[in-house]
PDB file of C-alpha atoms in Angstrom:
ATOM      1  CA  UNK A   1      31.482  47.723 -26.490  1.00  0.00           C
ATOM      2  CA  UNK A   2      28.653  48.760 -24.255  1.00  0.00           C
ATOM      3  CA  UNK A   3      27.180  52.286 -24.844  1.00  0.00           C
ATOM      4  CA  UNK A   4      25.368  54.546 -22.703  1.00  0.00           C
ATOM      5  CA  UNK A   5      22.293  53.778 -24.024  1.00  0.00           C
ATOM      6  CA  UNK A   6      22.616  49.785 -23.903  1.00  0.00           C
ATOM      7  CA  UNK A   7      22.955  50.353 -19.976  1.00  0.00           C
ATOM      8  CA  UNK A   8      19.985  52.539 -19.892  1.00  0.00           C
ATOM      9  CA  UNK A   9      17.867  49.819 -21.977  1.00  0.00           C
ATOM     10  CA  UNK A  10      18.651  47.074 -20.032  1.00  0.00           C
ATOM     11  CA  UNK A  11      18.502  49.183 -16.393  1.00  0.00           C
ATOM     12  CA  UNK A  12      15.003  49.837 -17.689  1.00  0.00           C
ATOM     13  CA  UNK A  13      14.042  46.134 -18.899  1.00  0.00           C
ATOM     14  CA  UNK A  14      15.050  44.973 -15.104  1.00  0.00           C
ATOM     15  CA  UNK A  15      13.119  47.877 -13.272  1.00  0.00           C
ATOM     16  CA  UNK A  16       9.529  46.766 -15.636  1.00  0.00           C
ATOM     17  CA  UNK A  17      11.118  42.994 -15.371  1.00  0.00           C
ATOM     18  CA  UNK A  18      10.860  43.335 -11.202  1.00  0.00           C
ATOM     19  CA  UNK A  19       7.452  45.172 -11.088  1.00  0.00           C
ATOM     20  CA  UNK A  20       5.981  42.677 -13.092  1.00  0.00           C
ATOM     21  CA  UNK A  21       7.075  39.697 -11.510  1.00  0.00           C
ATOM     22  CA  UNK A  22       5.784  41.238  -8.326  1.00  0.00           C
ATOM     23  CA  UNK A  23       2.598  42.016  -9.362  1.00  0.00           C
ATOM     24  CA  UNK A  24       2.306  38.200 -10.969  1.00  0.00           C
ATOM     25  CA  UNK A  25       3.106  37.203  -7.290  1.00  0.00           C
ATOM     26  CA  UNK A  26       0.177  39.315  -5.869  1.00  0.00           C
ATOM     27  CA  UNK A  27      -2.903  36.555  -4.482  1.00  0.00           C
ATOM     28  CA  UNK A  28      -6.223  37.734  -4.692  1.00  0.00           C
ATOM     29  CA  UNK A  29      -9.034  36.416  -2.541  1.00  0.00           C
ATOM     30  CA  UNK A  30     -11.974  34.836  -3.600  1.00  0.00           C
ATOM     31  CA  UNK A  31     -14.515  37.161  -1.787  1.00  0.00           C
ATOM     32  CA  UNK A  32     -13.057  39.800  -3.448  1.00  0.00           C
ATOM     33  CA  UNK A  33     -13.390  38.727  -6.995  1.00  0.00           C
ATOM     34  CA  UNK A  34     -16.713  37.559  -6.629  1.00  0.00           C
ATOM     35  CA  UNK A  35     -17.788  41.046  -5.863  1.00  0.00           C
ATOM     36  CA  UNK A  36     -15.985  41.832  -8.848  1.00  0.00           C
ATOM     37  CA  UNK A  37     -17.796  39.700 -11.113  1.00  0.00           C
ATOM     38  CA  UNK A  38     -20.871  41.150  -9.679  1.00  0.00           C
ATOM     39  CA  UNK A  39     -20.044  44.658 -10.540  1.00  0.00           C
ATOM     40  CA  UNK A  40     -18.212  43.877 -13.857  1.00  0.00           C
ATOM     41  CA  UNK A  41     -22.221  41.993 -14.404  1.00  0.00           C
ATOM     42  CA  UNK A  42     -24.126  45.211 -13.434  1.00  0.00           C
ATOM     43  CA  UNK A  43     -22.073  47.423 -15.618  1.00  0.00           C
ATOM     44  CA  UNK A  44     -22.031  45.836 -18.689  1.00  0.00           C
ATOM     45  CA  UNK A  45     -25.379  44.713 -18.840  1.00  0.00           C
ATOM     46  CA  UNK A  46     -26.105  48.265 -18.092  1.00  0.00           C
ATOM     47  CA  UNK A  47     -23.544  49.827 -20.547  1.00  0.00           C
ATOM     48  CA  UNK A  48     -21.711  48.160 -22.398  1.00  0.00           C
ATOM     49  CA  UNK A  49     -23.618  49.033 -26.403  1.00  0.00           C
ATOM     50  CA  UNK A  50     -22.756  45.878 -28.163  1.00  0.00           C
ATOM     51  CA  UNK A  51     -22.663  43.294 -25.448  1.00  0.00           C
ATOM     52  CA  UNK A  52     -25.747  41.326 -27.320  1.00  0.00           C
ATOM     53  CA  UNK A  53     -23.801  41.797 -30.935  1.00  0.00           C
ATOM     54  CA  UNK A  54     -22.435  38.282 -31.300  1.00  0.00           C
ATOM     55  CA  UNK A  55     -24.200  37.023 -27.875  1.00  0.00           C
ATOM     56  CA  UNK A  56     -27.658  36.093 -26.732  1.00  0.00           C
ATOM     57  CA  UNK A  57     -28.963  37.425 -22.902  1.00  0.00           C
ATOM     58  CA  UNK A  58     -28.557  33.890 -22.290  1.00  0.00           C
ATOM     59  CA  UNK A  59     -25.209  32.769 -23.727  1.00  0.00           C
ATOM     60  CA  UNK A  60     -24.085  35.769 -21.745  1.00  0.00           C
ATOM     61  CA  UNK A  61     -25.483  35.118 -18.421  1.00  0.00           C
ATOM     62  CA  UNK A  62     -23.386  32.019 -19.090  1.00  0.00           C
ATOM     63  CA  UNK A  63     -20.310  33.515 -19.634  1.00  0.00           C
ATOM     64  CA  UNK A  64     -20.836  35.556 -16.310  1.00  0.00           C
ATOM     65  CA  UNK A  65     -21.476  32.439 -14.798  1.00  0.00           C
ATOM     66  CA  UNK A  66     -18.396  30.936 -15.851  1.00  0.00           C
ATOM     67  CA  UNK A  67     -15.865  33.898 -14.992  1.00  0.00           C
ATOM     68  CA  UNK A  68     -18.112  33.849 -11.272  1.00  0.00           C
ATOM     69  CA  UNK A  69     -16.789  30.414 -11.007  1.00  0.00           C
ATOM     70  CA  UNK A  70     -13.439  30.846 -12.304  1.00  0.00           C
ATOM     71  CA  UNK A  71     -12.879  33.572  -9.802  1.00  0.00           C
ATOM     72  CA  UNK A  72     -14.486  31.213  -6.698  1.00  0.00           C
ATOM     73  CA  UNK A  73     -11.244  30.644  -5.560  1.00  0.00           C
ATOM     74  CA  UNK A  74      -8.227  32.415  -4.279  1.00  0.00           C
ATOM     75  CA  UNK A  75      -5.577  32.864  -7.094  1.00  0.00           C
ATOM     76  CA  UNK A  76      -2.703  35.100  -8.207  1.00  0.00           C
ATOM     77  CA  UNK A  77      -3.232  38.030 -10.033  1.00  0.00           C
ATOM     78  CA  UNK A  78      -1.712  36.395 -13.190  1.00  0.00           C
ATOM     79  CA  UNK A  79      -4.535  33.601 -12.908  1.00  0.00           C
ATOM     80  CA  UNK A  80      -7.212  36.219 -12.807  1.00  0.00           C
ATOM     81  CA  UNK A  81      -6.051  38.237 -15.398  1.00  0.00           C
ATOM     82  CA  UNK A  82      -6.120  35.689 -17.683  1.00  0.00           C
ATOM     83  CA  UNK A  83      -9.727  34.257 -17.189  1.00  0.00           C
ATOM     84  CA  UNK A  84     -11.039  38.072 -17.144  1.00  0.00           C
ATOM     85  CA  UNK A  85      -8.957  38.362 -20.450  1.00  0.00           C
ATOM     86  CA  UNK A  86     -11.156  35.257 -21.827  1.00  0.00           C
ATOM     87  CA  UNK A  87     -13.955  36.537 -20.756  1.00  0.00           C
ATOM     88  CA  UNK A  88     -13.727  39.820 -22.753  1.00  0.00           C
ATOM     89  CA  UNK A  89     -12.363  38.592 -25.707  1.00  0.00           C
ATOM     90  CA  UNK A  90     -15.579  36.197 -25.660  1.00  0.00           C
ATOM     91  CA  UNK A  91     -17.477  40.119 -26.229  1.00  0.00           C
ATOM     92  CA  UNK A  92     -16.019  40.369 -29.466  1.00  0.00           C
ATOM     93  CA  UNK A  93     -15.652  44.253 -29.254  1.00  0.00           C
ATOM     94  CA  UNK A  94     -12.360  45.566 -30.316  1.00  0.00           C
ATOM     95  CA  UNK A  95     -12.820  48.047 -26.905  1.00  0.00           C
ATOM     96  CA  UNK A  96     -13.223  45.259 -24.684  1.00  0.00           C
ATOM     97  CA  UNK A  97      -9.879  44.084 -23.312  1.00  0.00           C
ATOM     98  CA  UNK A  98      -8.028  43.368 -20.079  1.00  0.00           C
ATOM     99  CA  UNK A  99      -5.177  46.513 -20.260  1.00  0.00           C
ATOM    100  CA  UNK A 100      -2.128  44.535 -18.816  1.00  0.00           C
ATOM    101  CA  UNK A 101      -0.261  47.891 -19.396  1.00  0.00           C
ATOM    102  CA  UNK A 102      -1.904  49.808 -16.763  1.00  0.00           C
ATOM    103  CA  UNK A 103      -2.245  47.237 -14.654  1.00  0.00           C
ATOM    104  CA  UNK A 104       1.508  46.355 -14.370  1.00  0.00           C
ATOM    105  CA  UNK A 105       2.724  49.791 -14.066  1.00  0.00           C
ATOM    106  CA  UNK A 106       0.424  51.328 -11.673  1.00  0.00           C
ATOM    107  CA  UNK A 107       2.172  52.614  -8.646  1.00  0.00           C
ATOM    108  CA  UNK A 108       5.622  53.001 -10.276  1.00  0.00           C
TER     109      UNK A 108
END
């Protein structure tokens, strides 16, 4: 027997399901993420208090270097996310993190 609330659950689950999956389709361009990386460079190395914890200067520079390169080609949003969510786990701060949340429901 299907209740009330089993409808709303799985109405819900589709809605989120269909955002996602358009989202995942999105392609981002190159030129664009390389500006990215360049801002994402400039603000940590300006802010970010424990970049240098488990890092050298150097070992991050590389890192930077690596996620510029990564992102020096056109790829989906999916792609992306997942080398920027290398990238910050390579930080090793428990506040550093790709938020897929936000990301997947903005505009809904």
């Amino acid at each position: 027997m299907t209740t009330r609330r089993d409808v709303l659950v799985g109405g819900s689950a589709l809605a989120l399901t269909s955002v996602m999956a358009a989202r995942a389709a999105i392609h981002l361009k190159a030129s664009t993420l390389g500006a990215d990386v360049a801002i994402l460079r400039q603000a940590y190395e300006a802010m970010h208090p424990g970049l240098y914890r488990y890092a050298t200067p150097a070992e991050m520079a590389a890192r930077f270097d690596a996620l510029a390169q990564a992102w020096s080609r056109d790829q989906s949003l999916a792609e992306a996310y997942l080398s920027l969510s290398r990238f910050l786990a390579s930080v090793r701060c428990g506040h550093t993190y790709a938020n897929f949340i936000s990301e997947y429901t903005a505009g809904m």
